[in-house]
Amino acid sequence: MTPTESEKGFASRMSDRVSCRQVLNLMVILGFMFNYMLRVNLTIAIVDMVAPSLPTPPLTDDIPPYNIPPNASLPDITNGNTSSIIDYGNATIEHLGHIMENGSTSSLEMHNATSSFENVLTTSGTKYHWNKYEQNYILGCFFWGYVLTELPGGRLAEVIGARRVFGYSMLAASLITLLTPVACDLSIYAVILLRILLGLFLGATWPAMPPMAAKWIPPMERSKFIANMMASSLGAAITMPVCGFLIYNLGWPSVFYLTGVIGLLWSIVWFLVIFDSPAEHPRITAEEREFIENSIEQTAGCGINSKPSRIPWGQILTSGPVWAIVITHGCSVFGYFTVVNQLPTYMKDVFKFNIKSNGLLSSLPYFGKYIMAVLASWLADYLRRTGKLSTTATRKIFTTFAVFLPGLLMIAQAQLGMTATFSVVIFTCALTINGAVTAGYLANGLDIAPNFSGTIFGMANTLSSIGGFMSAFMVAALTNEDNSFGQWKFVFWILAAIYCFGGYNYLMLGSGLLQPWNSVQPQPWVNNDKPDDELPESVPLTAQDKQAVP
């Protein structure tokens, strides 16, 4: 006898209305927003944590904290109006938003990211005698840990499941955030240790998502799922003004307490509603589970018993499609880092224009990037699902658009970018267009080797993290003594070459074909003597599959 609506529990009624995939998508969107929040909260709060105008002693924690009277005020805020500090928060988005792509940058870049706050005399709370070197050290040490866990995090998610890797990493990062105010009172070394640990945990989060998609997301929906990771750009638009408001009204410790509690609550909900596979989910409907499993089984080599017990490093490291993803990701993120970090400096040095004074201009590229990621990924999945384009063609077209076109825009900037308006338009367009990478190479690891998609993503993110370090030093070396437009042209030409090389590299090496080494036992169609164009790709859903959609 079928139970009536009133006899069903709340969870059962909700599961009938909201699919488990929808819940997963929502939790991933929120997860990457909060991931970004946990990463950059100290970058914002440190301006209020440090006593102003101090000499530069050696790294030490022997100097006692300096207490500023509770009635200290912000000179830029009058009549109790907090809009100024919120504007400051918006204004730093152009410095910090680049972290959203894979969260990596250099300590020099992180120090520059706080520059828009430096002229604000802060409010109340304990102040610390940290000189510029020590502040830079604190901000930069996060990435020591971050780079180390990119590759292990992706592989670990393949072995024990993305639910635990992503969930426990976020949980640990939230607890570390809650402990940060206490560590500040103990020692600067305690703060540095916590920041390194924070980097270690958050470094594993991004590569954990492709293995989750391999278990939960039908092949023709995976571009849209990967676009959820770009929700970190929404965190850029929210975190800055909210933290600025908290600092002004409640003091800098409130930034860590609120962001830590939010991350903690999200982690609890994650473990309650997310599971590693449809087979493990206790509340999934039979229809949804059957649809997901049948759809994934259409991708040859993704069966439960086909996953190799060991990672085929030799075949991965000699695979052209793998290096197409890794190299192109490195080129794309290098260009992205450089544009995001250096645009404010370029506008100020060459045109005497302070882009930080306009919060709308600062945030436009990040809203644009997220919107572009969502729209491009929807279109890519539609083209593949309907059979209008093959997976290989889809990935190459969108990668060319997202990586090669910004290279052409950098050429235009080098030749014609002699006005502030033209430069702002070019850079905003370049960053927005780059969001289409989610429909191109960024989702491609799931096409060629879903069983090792975490490992491939970890390799790509590690290389791109190194590129983040290099971009800041490249610009500094070229413009340190001469910051004229003529000198900046060298930067733009280098960016154009790197962007275009990344796009060309993917056109030559990229593929949407499932690789034979993804599976333990070769499928009947796997024949190393056959050319690539005879091997099948991910195929569209059949009419029967479409009818099975819950």
Coordinates of C-alpha atoms in Angstrom, one line a residue:
M1 CA 0.0 0.0 0.0
T2 CA 1.4 3.4 -1.0
P3 CA 1.7 5.8 1.9
T4 CA -0.2 9.1 1.6
E5 CA 1.5 12.5 1.5
S6 CA 0.7 13.1 5.2
E7 CA 2.1 9.7 6.2
K8 CA 5.5 10.5 4.7
G9 CA 8.2 12.1 6.8
F10 CA 9.6 15.5 6.0
A11 CA 12.8 14.0 4.6
S12 CA 10.9 11.7 2.3
R13 CA 8.6 14.5 1.0
M14 CA 11.7 16.6 0.3
S15 CA 13.5 13.8 -1.5
D16 CA 10.5 13.5 -3.8
R17 CA 10.7 17.1 -4.7
V18 CA 14.4 17.8 -4.6
S19 CA 16.8 15.3 -6.3
C20 CA 20.1 14.3 -4.6
R21 CA 22.0 15.8 -7.5
Q22 CA 20.3 19.2 -6.9
V23 CA 21.3 19.0 -3.2
L24 CA 24.9 18.1 -4.2
N25 CA 25.0 21.0 -6.6
L26 CA 23.8 23.5 -4.0
M27 CA 26.2 22.2 -1.4
V28 CA 29.2 22.5 -3.8
I29 CA 28.2 26.0 -4.7
L30 CA 28.0 27.0 -1.0
G31 CA 31.1 25.0 -0.3
F32 CA 33.3 26.9 -2.7
M33 CA 31.9 30.2 -1.6
F34 CA 32.8 29.3 2.0
N35 CA 36.1 27.8 0.9
Y36 CA 37.1 31.2 -0.5
M37 CA 35.8 32.9 2.7
L38 CA 38.0 30.8 5.0
R39 CA 41.0 31.5 2.8
V40 CA 41.0 35.2 2.6
N41 CA 39.5 36.3 6.0
L42 CA 42.9 37.0 7.5
T43 CA 43.9 39.0 4.4
I44 CA 41.1 41.4 5.2
A45 CA 41.3 41.3 9.0
I46 CA 45.1 41.8 9.3
V47 CA 44.7 45.5 8.4
D48 CA 42.8 46.0 11.7
M49 CA 45.0 43.6 13.6
V50 CA 48.3 45.4 13.2
A51 CA 49.4 48.6 15.1
P52 CA 50.2 51.3 12.5
S53 CA 53.5 52.9 11.7
L54 CA 55.9 50.6 13.3
P55 CA 59.6 50.1 12.6
T56 CA 60.8 46.8 11.1
P57 CA 62.4 44.6 13.8
P58 CA 63.4 41.0 13.2
L59 CA 60.8 38.2 13.2
T60 CA 59.9 37.8 16.9
D61 CA 57.0 37.5 19.2
D62 CA 58.7 39.2 22.2
I63 CA 56.9 42.5 21.7
P64 CA 53.6 42.6 23.7
P65 CA 50.3 43.4 22.0
Y66 CA 49.4 47.0 21.6
N67 CA 45.9 48.0 22.7
I68 CA 44.1 50.8 20.9
P69 CA 41.3 52.4 22.9
P70 CA 37.8 51.0 22.2
N71 CA 36.6 54.5 21.1
A72 CA 39.1 54.7 18.2
S73 CA 37.4 55.5 15.0
L74 CA 37.9 55.4 11.2
P75 CA 38.6 58.8 9.8
D76 CA 36.9 57.9 6.5
I77 CA 33.7 57.0 8.3
T78 CA 31.6 59.9 9.6
N79 CA 28.3 60.1 11.4
G80 CA 28.3 56.4 12.0
N81 CA 28.2 55.6 8.3
T82 CA 29.9 52.2 7.5
S83 CA 29.6 52.5 3.8
S84 CA 33.3 53.6 3.4
I85 CA 34.7 50.4 4.9
I86 CA 32.3 48.4 2.8
D87 CA 33.5 50.2 -0.3
Y88 CA 37.1 49.3 0.8
G89 CA 36.0 45.7 0.9
N90 CA 34.5 45.9 -2.6
A91 CA 37.6 47.6 -3.8
T92 CA 40.0 44.8 -2.9
I93 CA 38.1 42.2 -4.9
E94 CA 40.3 42.9 -7.9
H95 CA 43.3 41.9 -5.8
L96 CA 41.9 38.9 -4.1
G97 CA 39.5 37.4 -6.6
H98 CA 42.1 35.5 -8.4
I99 CA 42.4 33.1 -5.5
M100 CA 39.0 31.7 -6.5
E101 CA 40.4 29.9 -9.5
N102 CA 42.6 27.6 -7.6
G103 CA 43.5 29.6 -4.5
S104 CA 47.1 30.0 -5.2
T105 CA 49.3 33.1 -5.3
S106 CA 52.5 34.5 -3.8
S107 CA 53.1 36.2 -0.5
L108 CA 53.9 39.4 -2.4
E109 CA 50.6 39.2 -4.2
M110 CA 48.7 38.6 -0.9
H111 CA 50.5 41.6 0.7
N112 CA 49.5 43.8 -2.3
A113 CA 45.9 42.6 -1.9
T114 CA 45.6 44.4 1.4
S115 CA 46.9 47.7 0.1
S116 CA 43.5 49.3 -0.3
F117 CA 42.9 49.1 3.4
E118 CA 46.2 50.5 4.5
N119 CA 45.0 54.1 4.7
V120 CA 42.2 53.2 7.1
L121 CA 42.8 53.8 10.8
T122 CA 41.2 50.8 12.3
T123 CA 38.7 50.4 15.1
S124 CA 39.0 48.5 18.4
G125 CA 40.6 45.4 19.7
T126 CA 44.1 44.0 20.3
K127 CA 46.8 45.2 17.9
Y128 CA 50.0 43.4 17.2
H129 CA 53.4 44.8 16.4
W130 CA 53.9 42.9 13.2
N131 CA 56.1 44.7 10.7
K132 CA 55.6 44.5 6.9
Y133 CA 57.9 41.5 6.6
E134 CA 56.0 39.6 9.2
Q135 CA 52.6 40.4 7.8
N136 CA 53.8 39.2 4.4
Y137 CA 55.2 36.1 6.0
I138 CA 51.9 35.3 7.7
L139 CA 49.8 35.8 4.5
G140 CA 52.2 33.9 2.2
C141 CA 52.8 30.8 4.4
F142 CA 49.3 29.6 3.6
F143 CA 50.5 28.6 0.1
W144 CA 53.4 26.6 1.4
G145 CA 50.8 24.1 2.6
Y146 CA 48.4 24.6 -0.2
V147 CA 50.8 23.6 -3.0
L148 CA 51.8 20.4 -1.1
T149 CA 48.3 18.8 -1.0
E150 CA 47.0 19.5 -4.5
L151 CA 48.1 16.2 -6.0
P152 CA 47.7 14.0 -2.9
G153 CA 44.2 15.5 -2.3
G154 CA 43.0 14.5 -5.8
R155 CA 44.4 11.0 -5.5
L156 CA 43.0 10.6 -1.9
A157 CA 39.5 11.5 -3.2
E158 CA 39.8 8.8 -5.8
V159 CA 40.7 6.2 -3.1
I160 CA 38.6 7.0 -0.1
G161 CA 36.0 9.3 -1.6
A162 CA 35.5 13.0 -2.1
R163 CA 32.9 13.2 0.6
R164 CA 35.5 12.7 3.3
V165 CA 38.3 14.6 1.6
F166 CA 36.3 17.7 0.9
G167 CA 34.2 17.5 4.1
Y168 CA 37.0 16.9 6.6
S169 CA 39.2 19.5 4.9
M170 CA 36.5 22.1 5.3
L171 CA 35.8 21.0 8.8
A172 CA 39.5 21.3 9.8
A173 CA 39.8 24.6 8.1
S174 CA 36.8 26.0 10.0
L175 CA 38.2 24.8 13.4
I176 CA 41.6 26.4 12.5
T177 CA 39.8 29.6 11.7
L178 CA 38.0 29.6 15.0
L179 CA 41.4 29.2 16.8
T180 CA 43.1 32.0 14.9
P181 CA 42.3 34.8 17.4
V182 CA 43.7 32.7 20.3
A183 CA 46.9 31.9 18.2
C184 CA 47.4 35.6 17.6
D185 CA 47.6 36.2 21.4
L186 CA 50.0 33.3 21.9
S187 CA 52.7 34.0 19.2
I188 CA 53.2 35.0 15.7
Y189 CA 54.7 31.5 15.1
A190 CA 51.4 30.0 16.3
V191 CA 49.6 32.1 13.6
I192 CA 52.1 31.0 10.9
L193 CA 51.6 27.3 11.9
L194 CA 47.8 27.6 11.7
R195 CA 48.1 29.3 8.3
I196 CA 50.3 26.5 6.9
L197 CA 47.8 23.9 8.3
L198 CA 44.9 25.8 6.7
G199 CA 46.7 25.7 3.4
L200 CA 47.3 22.0 3.7
F201 CA 43.7 21.2 4.3
L202 CA 42.2 23.6 1.7
G203 CA 44.7 22.5 -0.9
A204 CA 43.0 19.2 -1.1
T205 CA 39.5 20.6 -1.7
W206 CA 39.6 21.6 -5.3
P207 CA 41.0 18.3 -6.8
A208 CA 38.4 16.4 -4.8
M209 CA 35.5 17.6 -6.9
P210 CA 36.1 15.7 -10.2
P211 CA 36.1 12.3 -8.4
M212 CA 32.8 13.3 -6.9
A213 CA 31.4 14.2 -10.3
A214 CA 32.6 10.9 -11.7
K215 CA 30.4 9.0 -9.2
W216 CA 27.3 11.3 -9.2
I217 CA 27.0 13.3 -12.4
P218 CA 25.9 11.9 -15.7
P219 CA 28.5 12.5 -18.4
M220 CA 26.3 15.0 -20.2
E221 CA 25.8 17.2 -17.1
R222 CA 29.5 17.4 -15.9
S223 CA 30.4 20.7 -17.5
K224 CA 27.6 22.4 -15.5
F225 CA 28.7 20.7 -12.3
I226 CA 32.3 21.9 -12.7
A227 CA 31.0 25.4 -13.2
N228 CA 29.7 25.2 -9.6
M229 CA 33.4 25.5 -8.5
M230 CA 33.5 29.0 -9.9
A231 CA 31.0 30.0 -7.2
S232 CA 34.1 31.1 -5.3
S233 CA 33.8 34.3 -7.4
L234 CA 30.5 34.9 -5.6
G235 CA 32.5 34.6 -2.4
A236 CA 34.7 37.5 -3.6
A237 CA 31.7 39.8 -3.9
I238 CA 30.3 38.9 -0.5
T239 CA 33.3 38.3 1.8
M240 CA 34.9 41.7 1.5
P241 CA 32.1 44.0 2.4
V242 CA 30.7 41.6 5.1
C243 CA 34.1 41.3 6.8
G244 CA 34.6 45.1 6.5
F245 CA 31.2 45.6 8.3
L246 CA 32.1 43.1 11.0
I247 CA 35.5 44.7 11.7
Y248 CA 34.0 48.2 12.1
N249 CA 31.1 47.1 14.3
L250 CA 32.4 44.1 16.3
G251 CA 36.2 44.1 15.9
W252 CA 38.5 41.9 13.8
P253 CA 38.1 38.7 15.9
S254 CA 34.4 38.6 14.8
V255 CA 35.6 37.9 11.2
F256 CA 37.2 34.6 12.3
Y257 CA 34.4 33.6 14.6
L258 CA 31.7 34.2 12.0
T259 CA 33.5 32.6 9.1
G260 CA 34.6 29.7 11.2
V261 CA 31.1 29.0 12.5
I262 CA 29.6 29.2 9.0
G263 CA 32.2 26.8 7.7
L264 CA 31.6 24.5 10.7
L265 CA 27.8 24.5 10.1
W266 CA 28.3 23.8 6.4
S267 CA 30.6 20.9 7.2
I268 CA 28.0 19.3 9.5
V269 CA 25.3 19.6 6.8
W270 CA 27.7 18.3 4.2
F271 CA 28.1 15.0 6.1
L272 CA 24.4 14.7 6.7
V273 CA 23.2 15.1 3.1
I274 CA 26.2 14.2 0.9
F275 CA 27.4 10.7 0.1
D276 CA 30.2 9.3 -2.1
S277 CA 27.9 7.5 -4.6
P278 CA 24.2 7.0 -5.3
A279 CA 24.5 3.4 -4.0
E280 CA 25.5 4.7 -0.6
H281 CA 22.8 7.4 -0.3
P282 CA 20.1 6.3 2.1
R283 CA 17.4 8.8 0.8
I284 CA 17.9 8.6 -2.9
T285 CA 14.9 7.5 -5.0
A286 CA 15.2 4.3 -7.0
E287 CA 14.5 6.3 -10.2
E288 CA 17.3 8.8 -9.6
R289 CA 19.8 6.1 -8.7
E290 CA 19.0 4.1 -11.7
F291 CA 19.2 7.1 -14.0
I292 CA 22.6 8.1 -12.6
E293 CA 24.1 4.7 -12.7
N294 CA 22.8 3.8 -16.2
S295 CA 24.0 7.1 -17.6
I296 CA 27.5 6.7 -16.1
E297 CA 27.7 3.1 -17.3
Q298 CA 27.4 4.4 -20.9
T299 CA 30.9 5.8 -20.5
A300 CA 33.0 2.7 -21.1
G301 CA 35.5 1.8 -18.4
C302 CA 33.6 3.5 -15.5
G303 CA 32.1 0.4 -14.0
I304 CA 32.6 -0.4 -10.4
N305 CA 34.9 -3.3 -11.0
S306 CA 36.9 -1.6 -13.8
K307 CA 38.9 0.9 -11.7
P308 CA 42.6 0.1 -11.5
S309 CA 44.0 -0.6 -8.0
R310 CA 47.1 1.4 -8.8
I311 CA 47.6 4.6 -10.6
P312 CA 49.2 4.1 -14.1
W313 CA 51.8 6.9 -13.7
G314 CA 53.8 6.0 -16.8
Q315 CA 50.8 6.2 -19.0
I316 CA 49.4 9.4 -17.4
L317 CA 52.8 11.2 -17.6
T318 CA 53.1 10.2 -21.3
S319 CA 49.5 11.0 -22.3
G320 CA 49.1 13.9 -24.7
P321 CA 45.5 14.6 -23.6
V322 CA 46.6 14.8 -19.9
W323 CA 49.4 17.3 -20.7
A324 CA 46.9 19.3 -22.9
I325 CA 44.9 19.9 -19.7
V326 CA 47.8 20.5 -17.4
I327 CA 49.7 22.9 -19.6
T328 CA 46.7 24.8 -20.8
H329 CA 45.4 25.2 -17.2
G330 CA 48.9 26.5 -16.2
C331 CA 48.9 29.1 -19.0
S332 CA 45.3 30.2 -18.4
V333 CA 45.8 30.7 -14.7
F334 CA 49.1 32.5 -15.2
G335 CA 47.4 35.0 -17.4
Y336 CA 44.5 35.3 -15.0
F337 CA 46.7 35.9 -12.0
T338 CA 48.7 38.5 -13.8
V339 CA 45.7 40.5 -15.0
V340 CA 43.9 40.4 -11.7
N341 CA 46.9 41.3 -9.6
Q342 CA 48.5 43.9 -11.8
L343 CA 45.5 45.7 -13.3
P344 CA 45.2 48.2 -10.3
T345 CA 48.9 48.9 -10.4
Y346 CA 48.9 49.4 -14.1
M347 CA 45.9 51.8 -14.0
K348 CA 47.4 53.8 -11.2
D349 CA 51.0 54.0 -12.6
V350 CA 50.1 54.7 -16.2
F351 CA 46.8 56.6 -16.1
K352 CA 46.8 57.8 -12.5
F353 CA 43.3 56.1 -12.2
N354 CA 42.3 54.4 -9.0
I355 CA 40.1 51.5 -10.1
K356 CA 39.8 50.5 -6.4
S357 CA 37.6 53.6 -5.9
N358 CA 34.9 52.0 -8.0
G359 CA 33.5 48.9 -6.3
L360 CA 31.3 48.1 -9.4
L361 CA 34.3 48.1 -11.8
S362 CA 36.2 45.9 -9.3
S363 CA 33.6 43.3 -9.0
L364 CA 32.3 43.1 -12.6
P365 CA 35.0 40.6 -13.8
Y366 CA 34.1 38.1 -11.1
F367 CA 30.4 38.3 -11.5
G368 CA 31.1 38.1 -15.3
K369 CA 33.4 35.1 -14.9
Y370 CA 30.8 33.1 -12.9
I371 CA 27.9 33.9 -15.3
M372 CA 30.1 33.0 -18.3
A373 CA 31.0 29.7 -16.6
V374 CA 27.4 28.8 -16.0
L375 CA 26.2 29.8 -19.5
A376 CA 29.1 28.2 -21.4
S377 CA 28.8 24.9 -19.4
W378 CA 25.1 24.7 -20.0
L379 CA 25.6 25.2 -23.7
A380 CA 28.5 22.7 -23.9
D381 CA 26.4 20.0 -22.2
Y382 CA 23.5 20.8 -24.5
L383 CA 25.7 20.5 -27.6
R384 CA 27.1 17.2 -26.4
R385 CA 23.8 15.8 -25.2
T386 CA 22.0 16.5 -28.5
G387 CA 24.8 15.1 -30.6
K388 CA 25.4 18.4 -32.4
L389 CA 29.1 18.4 -31.4
S390 CA 31.4 15.6 -30.2
T391 CA 33.1 15.9 -26.8
T392 CA 36.4 16.6 -28.4
A393 CA 35.0 19.4 -30.6
T394 CA 33.1 20.9 -27.7
R395 CA 36.1 21.0 -25.4
K396 CA 38.4 22.4 -28.1
I397 CA 35.9 25.1 -29.2
F398 CA 35.3 26.4 -25.6
T399 CA 38.9 26.2 -24.6
T400 CA 39.9 28.2 -27.7
F401 CA 37.3 30.8 -26.9
A402 CA 38.2 31.0 -23.2
V403 CA 42.0 30.9 -23.5
F404 CA 43.0 32.0 -27.0
L405 CA 40.6 34.9 -27.2
P406 CA 42.1 36.6 -24.1
G407 CA 45.5 36.3 -25.7
L408 CA 44.2 38.3 -28.7
L409 CA 42.7 40.8 -26.3
M410 CA 46.2 41.2 -24.7
I411 CA 47.6 42.0 -28.2
A412 CA 44.9 44.7 -28.6
Q413 CA 45.8 46.0 -25.2
A414 CA 49.6 46.2 -26.1
Q415 CA 48.8 48.0 -29.3
L416 CA 45.9 50.2 -28.4
G417 CA 45.6 50.3 -24.6
M418 CA 46.6 53.9 -24.2
T419 CA 43.4 55.0 -22.4
A420 CA 42.0 54.0 -19.0
T421 CA 38.5 53.2 -20.5
F422 CA 39.9 51.0 -23.2
S423 CA 42.1 49.1 -20.7
V424 CA 39.3 48.5 -18.3
V425 CA 37.0 47.2 -21.0
I426 CA 39.8 44.9 -22.4
F427 CA 40.7 43.4 -19.0
T428 CA 37.1 43.0 -17.9
C429 CA 36.3 41.2 -21.2
A430 CA 39.3 38.9 -20.9
L431 CA 38.5 37.8 -17.3
T432 CA 34.8 37.3 -18.2
I433 CA 35.6 35.2 -21.3
N434 CA 38.0 33.1 -19.3
G435 CA 35.1 31.7 -17.3
A436 CA 34.2 29.5 -20.2
V437 CA 37.1 27.2 -19.3
T438 CA 34.6 25.1 -17.3
A439 CA 33.1 24.0 -20.6
G440 CA 36.5 23.4 -22.0
Y441 CA 39.6 21.9 -20.5
L442 CA 38.6 22.2 -16.9
A443 CA 35.9 19.5 -17.2
N444 CA 38.0 17.4 -19.7
G445 CA 39.7 15.2 -17.1
L446 CA 36.3 13.6 -16.5
D447 CA 36.0 12.8 -20.2
I448 CA 39.4 11.2 -20.7
A449 CA 39.9 9.4 -17.3
P450 CA 37.1 9.7 -14.8
N451 CA 38.8 7.2 -12.5
F452 CA 41.9 9.5 -12.3
S453 CA 40.2 12.9 -12.7
G454 CA 41.3 14.0 -9.2
T455 CA 45.0 13.2 -9.9
I456 CA 44.9 15.1 -13.3
F457 CA 43.2 18.1 -11.6
G458 CA 45.8 18.0 -8.9
M459 CA 48.7 18.0 -11.4
A460 CA 47.1 20.9 -13.2
N461 CA 46.5 22.9 -10.1
T462 CA 50.0 22.4 -8.8
L463 CA 51.5 23.8 -12.0
S464 CA 49.1 26.7 -12.0
S465 CA 50.1 27.5 -8.4
I466 CA 53.7 27.8 -9.4
G467 CA 52.6 30.1 -12.2
G468 CA 51.0 32.3 -9.6
F469 CA 54.3 32.8 -7.9
M470 CA 56.1 33.5 -11.2
S471 CA 53.6 36.1 -12.5
A472 CA 54.2 38.6 -9.7
F473 CA 57.9 38.5 -10.0
M474 CA 57.8 38.8 -13.8
V475 CA 55.8 42.0 -13.6
A476 CA 58.0 43.3 -10.8
A477 CA 61.2 42.7 -12.9
L478 CA 59.8 44.4 -15.9
T479 CA 58.2 47.5 -14.3
N480 CA 60.2 48.1 -11.1
E481 CA 62.3 50.9 -12.5
D482 CA 60.2 52.0 -15.4
N483 CA 56.4 51.7 -15.1
S484 CA 55.5 53.6 -18.3
F485 CA 53.1 52.2 -20.9
G486 CA 56.0 51.3 -23.2
Q487 CA 57.4 49.0 -20.5
W488 CA 54.0 47.5 -19.6
K489 CA 53.6 46.5 -23.3
F490 CA 56.2 43.8 -22.6
V491 CA 53.9 42.4 -19.9
F492 CA 51.0 42.3 -22.3
W493 CA 52.9 40.7 -25.1
I494 CA 54.1 38.0 -22.7
L495 CA 50.6 37.4 -21.6
A496 CA 49.4 37.2 -25.2
A497 CA 52.1 34.6 -26.0
I498 CA 51.2 32.5 -22.9
Y499 CA 47.5 32.6 -23.5
C500 CA 47.8 31.8 -27.2
F501 CA 50.3 29.0 -26.5
G502 CA 47.9 27.5 -24.0
G503 CA 45.0 27.6 -26.5
Y504 CA 47.2 26.2 -29.3
N505 CA 48.6 23.4 -27.0
Y506 CA 45.0 22.2 -26.3
L507 CA 44.0 22.3 -29.9
M508 CA 47.0 20.1 -30.8
L509 CA 46.9 17.6 -27.9
G510 CA 43.4 17.8 -26.4
S511 CA 40.9 15.0 -26.7
G512 CA 37.4 14.0 -25.5
L513 CA 38.1 10.3 -25.9
L514 CA 38.2 8.0 -22.9
Q515 CA 41.8 6.7 -22.4
P516 CA 42.5 3.0 -22.3
W517 CA 44.5 3.3 -19.1
N518 CA 41.4 4.5 -17.3
S519 CA 40.2 0.9 -16.9
V520 CA 41.7 -2.4 -15.6
Q521 CA 40.5 -4.5 -18.4
P522 CA 40.5 -3.0 -22.0
Q523 CA 37.0 -2.7 -23.4
P524 CA 36.3 -4.5 -26.7
W525 CA 36.7 -1.3 -28.6
V526 CA 40.1 -0.5 -27.1
N527 CA 42.7 -1.3 -29.8
N528 CA 46.0 0.5 -29.6
D529 CA 46.4 0.0 -33.4
K530 CA 43.3 2.1 -34.1
P531 CA 43.6 5.8 -34.7
D532 CA 42.0 8.1 -32.1
D533 CA 39.1 9.1 -34.4
E534 CA 37.9 5.5 -34.4
L535 CA 37.6 5.3 -30.6
P536 CA 34.2 6.3 -29.1
E537 CA 33.6 9.3 -27.0
S538 CA 31.1 10.0 -24.3
V539 CA 27.8 9.5 -26.0
P540 CA 24.5 11.4 -25.7
L541 CA 21.7 9.9 -23.6
T542 CA 19.3 7.6 -25.5
A543 CA 15.6 8.3 -25.6
Q544 CA 15.1 5.6 -23.0
D545 CA 17.6 7.3 -20.7
K546 CA 15.9 10.6 -21.1
Q547 CA 12.6 9.1 -20.0
A548 CA 14.2 7.8 -16.9
V549 CA 15.1 11.2 -15.6
P550 CA 13.3 11.7 -12.3

